[in-house]
Structure formats: C-alpha cells, structure tokens
Amino acid sequence: MHASVRALYVFLLSGAPWLQPQTAGPTVAERFLFAAANQDRAAHQLAPLQWDEHLALAGRLHAYEMARRRTISHQFPGEPDLAARGGDSGVHFSLITENVAEAPNSAEIHDLWMNSAGHRANLLDPNVNAVGIAVVQAHGEFFAVEDFAHTVEHLSLEQQENALGVLLARTGLMVDPPSEDARQTCQLSTGYAGSRKPWFVMRYTSSDIHRLPEQLQSRITSGRYHEATVGACVADRQTPFTSYSLAVLLYP
C-alpha cells in the first residue's frame, strides 16, 4: 500500500470513533451483497465473481471516506482515483469498475444498483471476474462500495516465457529455451538482439498470457516458420493496469 493511502486509512480510523478496521473477513452486509451479485449473475448465465480481499481493501478505504463526508462519490478532492486505489491495495488488473451507494440497509443498496443502468452494467459485466465489497455503517446509513476487476495473474518473467512457450509448442513449432537475446529484443522498439536473424519478430503487450495475437497466429499458420524463441521483459508500470510485454522470434 502506498504511503498516501496508508495515511488516509490511519486518518480515517483515528478521526472518527465509529470507524473501526475490519479484521474478521466480510461483514454480514458485505456477504449479502456478494451473494446477491452472484445470484443475479447466475440468473443471466454469467460466471460467478471471486472475492478479492485486495479489492475489498480499496473499497473499504473509499467507503470510510464516503461515511466521513456523509455523501457518495467515486472520487473526492485529494483522493486517489479508482485505478490508483486498486493498484495501491495490491490488485493486478486489466479492467476495474466501481459501484457506490448510500441506503439504510444492504438489500436496498443492491436494489439501487440493479435498478440503475450503469451500476447494473458493472454488476453484470461478463468481462470482470473478481469483486471486493465494503460497507461502513454510520449516521444511521450504510455506505457501500463494490469494486469489480478483471484480475491478471502476477507472473515472473520466467513464468511468462514458459506459458507463452507452451502455447507456441501447441501450434507445432519447435520452441527453443528462452534466451537473453530474446529478452533484449523484447525491450527494443525495432530490430532484434544477437547474431541470429529471425525471419519475423513480434513484440506485443497483453493482459492474457494464454492467448496468441491473431497476427502471430496468422504468421504461424502460413507454414513458413518451424522454430521459435520467446522473451519477456518488464511491462510499462506508469499506470496501475497490469499487462505482459512479450517478444516472439520466428525462424524457418
């Protein structure tokens, strides 16, 4: 957690006696909203969401802030935006969205979300796979946050290369062990590293390590290439969104 978010957390807890840190897992209200969300997703033939405690932490910090201000918003002045809150809380994601609400009870909160087009779309989004929910009770109201994300596996460079190598081997290519030349090629904007010239080089970023880009698949199915090597490099982390940076070198 970044220092700014940790400082916000400490300030909220020390500045309001009715705000207490959560230590024993989801509350009854949070469990209700989690079950209600998955029940509605099942009714629409959508995969259930997995509970993510990192998302719940991001939501909890924001719920505290809404309770302190006695109003709802997706971002208050001086507060990190949703993507930054998710990244600061330790979530690895390629997509993140949020529902917020204020109501006397959790059942009414869920009804409010399901009867609002934007909130309903977030809850029934087929592209998200995880959720964290936070409910803070204060001033006779429940202040609720529902943070959704499409989470991305946190993999080392070696794990990324192994996963990509498996995909390429399934196409019939002979896949050489990852090399330092391939990793350096991944870092370049053009050209290649090393003395062996590939017939084709593709550098790409993706949040899905288990799917080959269509352009690369087309090249492989041309029948011109029989050997490949792969390299991974550190992705651009100027944003809190997670992706993999990869290079594939194809040889005859």
mmCIF file of C-alpha atoms in Angstrom:
data_model
loop_
_atom_site.group_PDB
_atom_site.id
_atom_site.type_symbol
_atom_site.label_atom_id
_atom_site.label_comp_id
_atom_site.label_asym_id
_atom_site.label_seq_id
_atom_site.Cartn_x
_atom_site.Cartn_y
_atom_site.Cartn_z
ATOM 1 C CA MET A 1 0.000 0.000 0.000
ATOM 2 C CA HIS A 2 1.393 3.413 -0.909
ATOM 3 C CA ALA A 3 2.117 5.869 1.870
ATOM 4 C CA SER A 4 -0.655 8.254 0.806
ATOM 5 C CA VAL A 5 -3.291 5.543 1.027
ATOM 6 C CA ARG A 6 -1.934 4.216 4.319
ATOM 7 C CA ALA A 7 -2.001 7.733 5.730
ATOM 8 C CA LEU A 8 -5.610 8.157 4.626
ATOM 9 C CA TYR A 9 -6.520 4.883 6.333
ATOM 10 C CA VAL A 10 -4.897 5.928 9.612
ATOM 11 C CA PHE A 11 -6.515 9.366 9.495
ATOM 12 C CA LEU A 12 -9.981 7.955 8.972
ATOM 13 C CA LEU A 13 -9.679 5.484 11.806
ATOM 14 C CA SER A 14 -8.262 7.985 14.243
ATOM 15 C CA GLY A 15 -10.574 10.826 13.216
ATOM 16 C CA ALA A 16 -13.909 9.070 13.716
ATOM 17 C CA PRO A 17 -14.588 6.708 16.636
ATOM 18 C CA TRP A 18 -17.374 4.872 14.774
ATOM 19 C CA LEU A 19 -14.914 3.737 12.076
ATOM 20 C CA GLN A 20 -13.156 0.532 13.025
ATOM 21 C CA PRO A 21 -10.757 -1.585 10.934
ATOM 22 C CA GLN A 22 -12.127 -4.873 9.641
ATOM 23 C CA THR A 23 -10.177 -7.914 10.777
ATOM 24 C CA ALA A 24 -12.529 -10.912 10.609
ATOM 25 C CA GLY A 25 -13.462 -11.110 6.943
ATOM 26 C CA PRO A 26 -16.571 -9.796 5.198
ATOM 27 C CA THR A 27 -19.402 -8.486 7.368
ATOM 28 C CA VAL A 28 -22.969 -9.768 7.127
ATOM 29 C CA ALA A 29 -23.895 -6.848 4.845
ATOM 30 C CA GLU A 30 -20.891 -7.462 2.601
ATOM 31 C CA ARG A 31 -21.620 -11.189 2.379
ATOM 32 C CA PHE A 32 -25.235 -10.399 1.461
ATOM 33 C CA LEU A 33 -24.177 -8.076 -1.381
ATOM 34 C CA PHE A 34 -21.636 -10.624 -2.618
ATOM 35 C CA ALA A 35 -24.230 -13.409 -2.690
ATOM 36 C CA ALA A 36 -26.833 -11.132 -4.300
ATOM 37 C CA ALA A 37 -24.392 -10.109 -7.033
ATOM 38 C CA ASN A 38 -23.572 -13.709 -7.917
ATOM 39 C CA GLN A 39 -27.221 -14.711 -7.757
ATOM 40 C CA ASP A 40 -28.093 -12.086 -10.352
ATOM 41 C CA ARG A 41 -25.108 -13.043 -12.491
ATOM 42 C CA ALA A 42 -26.219 -16.685 -12.415
ATOM 43 C CA ALA A 43 -29.713 -15.617 -13.498
ATOM 44 C CA HIS A 44 -28.083 -14.028 -16.563
ATOM 45 C CA GLN A 45 -25.858 -17.068 -17.304
ATOM 46 C CA LEU A 46 -22.714 -15.237 -16.215
ATOM 47 C CA ALA A 47 -19.762 -16.725 -14.369
ATOM 48 C CA PRO A 48 -19.674 -16.025 -10.616
ATOM 49 C CA LEU A 49 -17.321 -13.405 -9.228
ATOM 50 C CA GLN A 50 -14.485 -14.411 -6.937
ATOM 51 C CA TRP A 51 -13.997 -12.472 -3.707
ATOM 52 C CA ASP A 52 -10.779 -10.426 -3.753
ATOM 53 C CA GLU A 53 -9.603 -9.024 -0.436
ATOM 54 C CA HIS A 54 -7.320 -6.500 -2.143
ATOM 55 C CA LEU A 55 -10.334 -5.048 -3.946
ATOM 56 C CA ALA A 56 -12.232 -5.106 -0.662
ATOM 57 C CA LEU A 57 -9.450 -3.080 0.962
ATOM 58 C CA ALA A 58 -9.584 -0.497 -1.833
ATOM 59 C CA GLY A 59 -13.348 -0.314 -1.406
ATOM 60 C CA ARG A 60 -13.124 -0.094 2.380
ATOM 61 C CA LEU A 61 -10.860 2.928 2.282
ATOM 62 C CA HIS A 62 -13.269 4.672 -0.063
ATOM 63 C CA ALA A 63 -16.321 3.651 1.981
ATOM 64 C CA TYR A 64 -14.708 5.191 5.074
ATOM 65 C CA GLU A 65 -14.200 8.411 3.153
ATOM 66 C CA MET A 66 -17.829 8.474 1.980
ATOM 67 C CA ALA A 67 -19.023 7.886 5.534
ATOM 68 C CA ARG A 68 -16.798 10.643 6.845
ATOM 69 C CA ARG A 69 -18.153 13.088 4.254
ATOM 70 C CA ARG A 70 -21.739 11.752 4.568
ATOM 71 C CA THR A 71 -22.130 11.583 0.805
ATOM 72 C CA ILE A 72 -21.283 9.261 -2.078
ATOM 73 C CA SER A 73 -18.855 9.835 -4.915
ATOM 74 C CA HIS A 74 -16.373 7.838 -6.976
ATOM 75 C CA GLN A 75 -13.572 10.238 -6.053
ATOM 76 C CA PHE A 76 -13.232 13.093 -3.601
ATOM 77 C CA PRO A 77 -10.783 16.009 -3.873
ATOM 78 C CA GLY A 78 -7.312 14.870 -2.862
ATOM 79 C CA GLU A 79 -8.238 11.178 -3.034
ATOM 80 C CA PRO A 80 -6.596 8.736 -5.499
ATOM 81 C CA ASP A 81 -8.846 7.646 -8.377
ATOM 82 C CA LEU A 82 -10.296 4.135 -8.595
ATOM 83 C CA ALA A 83 -7.429 2.643 -10.631
ATOM 84 C CA ALA A 84 -4.828 4.067 -8.250
ATOM 85 C CA ARG A 85 -6.732 2.821 -5.196
ATOM 86 C CA GLY A 86 -6.880 -0.664 -6.706
ATOM 87 C CA GLY A 87 -3.194 -0.682 -7.605
ATOM 88 C CA ASP A 88 -2.175 0.706 -4.210
ATOM 89 C CA SER A 89 -4.130 -2.068 -2.495
ATOM 90 C CA GLY A 90 -2.228 -4.772 -4.381
ATOM 91 C CA VAL A 91 -4.680 -5.696 -7.152
ATOM 92 C CA HIS A 92 -3.282 -6.763 -10.531
ATOM 93 C CA PHE A 93 -5.932 -5.925 -13.111
ATOM 94 C CA SER A 94 -6.615 -5.016 -16.732
ATOM 95 C CA LEU A 95 -10.108 -3.630 -16.013
ATOM 96 C CA ILE A 96 -11.611 -2.054 -12.901
ATOM 97 C CA THR A 97 -15.040 -0.517 -12.244
ATOM 98 C CA GLU A 98 -16.986 0.594 -9.195
ATOM 99 C CA ASN A 99 -20.467 0.892 -7.707
ATOM 100 C CA VAL A 100 -21.185 3.168 -4.753
ATOM 101 C CA ALA A 101 -24.385 3.706 -2.785
ATOM 102 C CA GLU A 102 -25.889 5.007 0.445
ATOM 103 C CA ALA A 103 -29.028 3.420 1.929
ATOM 104 C CA PRO A 104 -30.488 2.233 5.265
ATOM 105 C CA ASN A 105 -29.719 -1.452 4.578
ATOM 106 C CA SER A 106 -27.837 -3.768 2.237
ATOM 107 C CA ALA A 107 -30.957 -5.110 0.475
ATOM 108 C CA GLU A 108 -31.899 -1.604 -0.606
ATOM 109 C CA ILE A 109 -28.338 -0.987 -1.779
ATOM 110 C CA HIS A 110 -28.462 -3.994 -4.097
ATOM 111 C CA ASP A 111 -31.855 -2.917 -5.435
ATOM 112 C CA LEU A 112 -30.496 0.558 -6.128
ATOM 113 C CA TRP A 113 -27.616 -0.893 -8.108
ATOM 114 C CA MET A 114 -29.786 -3.289 -10.095
ATOM 115 C CA ASN A 115 -32.220 -0.505 -10.984
ATOM 116 C CA SER A 116 -29.510 1.871 -12.211
ATOM 117 C CA ALA A 117 -28.352 1.201 -15.780
ATOM 118 C CA GLY A 118 -24.671 1.981 -15.170
ATOM 119 C CA HIS A 119 -24.397 0.130 -11.860
ATOM 120 C CA ARG A 120 -26.311 -2.846 -13.248
ATOM 121 C CA ALA A 121 -23.938 -2.985 -16.236
ATOM 122 C CA ASN A 122 -20.957 -3.102 -13.880
ATOM 123 C CA LEU A 123 -22.502 -5.871 -11.801
ATOM 124 C CA LEU A 124 -23.443 -7.956 -14.866
ATOM 125 C CA ASP A 125 -20.280 -7.270 -16.855
ATOM 126 C CA PRO A 126 -19.047 -10.578 -18.365
ATOM 127 C CA ASN A 127 -15.515 -9.167 -18.577
ATOM 128 C CA VAL A 128 -14.942 -8.954 -14.806
ATOM 129 C CA ASN A 129 -14.063 -11.972 -12.667
ATOM 130 C CA ALA A 130 -13.474 -10.579 -9.175
ATOM 131 C CA VAL A 131 -15.105 -8.243 -6.684
ATOM 132 C CA GLY A 132 -14.361 -6.671 -3.334
ATOM 133 C CA ILE A 133 -17.207 -5.174 -1.312
ATOM 134 C CA ALA A 134 -17.061 -2.799 1.635
ATOM 135 C CA VAL A 135 -19.910 -1.494 3.771
ATOM 136 C CA VAL A 136 -19.430 1.092 6.507
ATOM 137 C CA GLN A 137 -22.365 1.824 8.842
ATOM 138 C CA ALA A 138 -22.523 5.404 10.134
ATOM 139 C CA HIS A 139 -25.076 8.142 10.824
ATOM 140 C CA GLY A 140 -27.896 5.576 10.508
ATOM 141 C CA GLU A 141 -26.897 4.749 6.925
ATOM 142 C CA PHE A 142 -24.870 2.100 5.096
ATOM 143 C CA PHE A 143 -22.155 3.491 2.814
ATOM 144 C CA ALA A 144 -21.272 0.773 0.301
ATOM 145 C CA VAL A 145 -18.597 0.277 -2.319
ATOM 146 C CA GLU A 146 -18.464 -2.579 -4.830
ATOM 147 C CA ASP A 147 -15.183 -2.740 -6.760
ATOM 148 C CA PHE A 148 -15.060 -5.065 -9.783
ATOM 149 C CA ALA A 149 -11.994 -6.104 -11.766
ATOM 150 C CA HIS A 150 -10.664 -8.424 -14.373
ATOM 151 C CA THR A 151 -7.669 -9.693 -12.444
ATOM 152 C CA VAL A 152 -4.377 -10.567 -14.101
ATOM 153 C CA GLU A 153 -2.031 -13.298 -12.881
ATOM 154 C CA HIS A 154 1.145 -11.961 -11.285
ATOM 155 C CA LEU A 155 3.856 -13.968 -13.084
ATOM 156 C CA SER A 156 7.636 -13.751 -13.131
ATOM 157 C CA LEU A 157 9.387 -13.240 -16.479
ATOM 158 C CA GLU A 158 10.302 -16.953 -16.495
ATOM 159 C CA GLN A 159 6.693 -17.968 -15.862
ATOM 160 C CA GLN A 160 5.503 -15.686 -18.669
ATOM 161 C CA GLU A 161 8.036 -17.206 -21.076
ATOM 162 C CA ASN A 162 7.092 -20.748 -20.087
ATOM 163 C CA ALA A 163 3.381 -20.072 -20.595
ATOM 164 C CA LEU A 164 3.981 -18.484 -23.995
ATOM 165 C CA GLY A 165 6.308 -21.318 -24.990
ATOM 166 C CA VAL A 166 3.594 -23.877 -24.220
ATOM 167 C CA LEU A 167 1.147 -22.019 -26.471
ATOM 168 C CA LEU A 168 3.615 -21.906 -29.331
ATOM 169 C CA ALA A 169 4.547 -25.590 -28.953
ATOM 170 C CA ARG A 170 0.871 -26.484 -29.318
ATOM 171 C CA THR A 171 0.909 -24.937 -32.794
ATOM 172 C CA GLY A 172 3.609 -27.415 -33.883
ATOM 173 C CA LEU A 173 6.585 -25.057 -33.630
ATOM 174 C CA MET A 174 9.846 -26.213 -32.084
ATOM 175 C CA VAL A 175 10.330 -23.786 -29.209
ATOM 176 C CA ASP A 176 13.882 -23.057 -28.097
ATOM 177 C CA PRO A 177 14.631 -22.234 -24.451
ATOM 178 C CA PRO A 178 14.190 -18.528 -23.616
ATOM 179 C CA SER A 179 17.365 -16.554 -24.275
ATOM 180 C CA GLU A 180 18.866 -13.266 -23.157
ATOM 181 C CA ASP A 181 18.793 -12.165 -26.808
ATOM 182 C CA ALA A 182 15.024 -12.690 -26.879
ATOM 183 C CA ARG A 183 14.583 -10.720 -23.669
ATOM 184 C CA GLN A 184 16.664 -7.873 -25.052
ATOM 185 C CA THR A 185 14.615 -7.983 -28.255
ATOM 186 C CA CYS A 186 11.508 -7.568 -26.123
ATOM 187 C CA GLN A 187 12.949 -4.316 -24.765
ATOM 188 C CA LEU A 188 13.739 -2.906 -28.217
ATOM 189 C CA SER A 189 11.280 -0.851 -30.238
ATOM 190 C CA THR A 190 12.612 -2.233 -33.549
ATOM 191 C CA GLY A 191 15.096 -4.816 -34.738
ATOM 192 C CA TYR A 192 16.483 -7.726 -32.761
ATOM 193 C CA ALA A 193 19.335 -8.552 -30.387
ATOM 194 C CA GLY A 194 22.003 -11.179 -31.036
ATOM 195 C CA SER A 195 23.690 -12.541 -34.134
ATOM 196 C CA ARG A 196 20.964 -14.906 -35.342
ATOM 197 C CA LYS A 197 18.494 -13.095 -37.568
ATOM 198 C CA PRO A 198 14.837 -14.121 -37.132
ATOM 199 C CA TRP A 199 12.537 -14.177 -40.148
ATOM 200 C CA PHE A 200 9.807 -12.484 -38.128
ATOM 201 C CA VAL A 201 9.699 -10.631 -34.818
ATOM 202 C CA MET A 202 6.547 -9.725 -32.947
ATOM 203 C CA ARG A 203 6.542 -7.618 -29.805
ATOM 204 C CA TYR A 204 3.241 -7.157 -28.039
ATOM 205 C CA THR A 205 1.599 -6.401 -24.729
ATOM 206 C CA SER A 206 -1.384 -8.325 -23.407
ATOM 207 C CA SER A 207 -3.256 -8.915 -20.178
ATOM 208 C CA ASP A 208 -3.978 -12.514 -21.290
ATOM 209 C CA ILE A 209 -0.865 -14.674 -21.296
ATOM 210 C CA HIS A 210 -2.865 -17.678 -22.533
ATOM 211 C CA ARG A 211 -3.889 -16.285 -25.927
ATOM 212 C CA LEU A 212 -1.780 -15.570 -29.005
ATOM 213 C CA PRO A 213 -2.457 -12.404 -31.016
ATOM 214 C CA GLU A 214 -4.285 -13.011 -34.299
ATOM 215 C CA GLN A 215 -1.413 -11.556 -36.347
ATOM 216 C CA LEU A 216 1.007 -14.006 -34.745
ATOM 217 C CA GLN A 217 -1.353 -16.941 -35.270
ATOM 218 C CA SER A 218 -1.657 -15.993 -38.934
ATOM 219 C CA ARG A 219 2.109 -15.966 -39.336
ATOM 220 C CA ILE A 220 2.482 -19.370 -37.701
ATOM 221 C CA THR A 221 -0.226 -20.998 -39.838
ATOM 222 C CA SER A 222 1.464 -19.759 -43.024
ATOM 223 C CA GLY A 223 3.792 -22.758 -42.812
ATOM 224 C CA ARG A 224 6.910 -20.626 -43.336
ATOM 225 C CA TYR A 225 8.161 -20.981 -39.769
ATOM 226 C CA HIS A 226 9.188 -24.066 -37.833
ATOM 227 C CA GLU A 227 11.187 -22.756 -34.883
ATOM 228 C CA ALA A 228 10.585 -20.052 -32.288
ATOM 229 C CA THR A 229 12.053 -18.477 -29.191
ATOM 230 C CA VAL A 230 10.380 -16.154 -26.712
ATOM 231 C CA GLY A 231 11.387 -13.379 -24.370
ATOM 232 C CA ALA A 232 9.558 -11.385 -21.704
ATOM 233 C CA CYS A 233 10.510 -8.009 -20.316
ATOM 234 C CA VAL A 234 9.231 -5.673 -17.636
ATOM 235 C CA ALA A 235 5.981 -4.023 -18.712
ATOM 236 C CA ASP A 236 5.407 -0.284 -18.516
ATOM 237 C CA ARG A 237 4.206 0.425 -14.979
ATOM 238 C CA GLN A 238 3.369 4.093 -15.453
ATOM 239 C CA THR A 239 -0.266 3.116 -14.897
ATOM 240 C CA PRO A 240 -1.771 0.755 -12.293
ATOM 241 C CA PHE A 241 -3.110 -1.521 -15.051
ATOM 242 C CA THR A 242 -1.247 -4.819 -15.431
ATOM 243 C CA SER A 243 -0.077 -6.294 -18.737
ATOM 244 C CA TYR A 244 2.694 -8.552 -20.033
ATOM 245 C CA SER A 245 5.361 -7.396 -22.511
ATOM 246 C CA LEU A 246 6.437 -10.237 -24.761
ATOM 247 C CA ALA A 247 8.503 -10.946 -27.862
ATOM 248 C CA VAL A 248 8.267 -13.919 -30.222
ATOM 249 C CA LEU A 249 11.040 -14.597 -32.737
ATOM 250 C CA LEU A 250 10.221 -16.976 -35.587
ATOM 251 C CA TYR A 251 12.740 -18.901 -37.697
ATOM 252 C CA PRO A 252 12.408 -21.162 -40.751
#
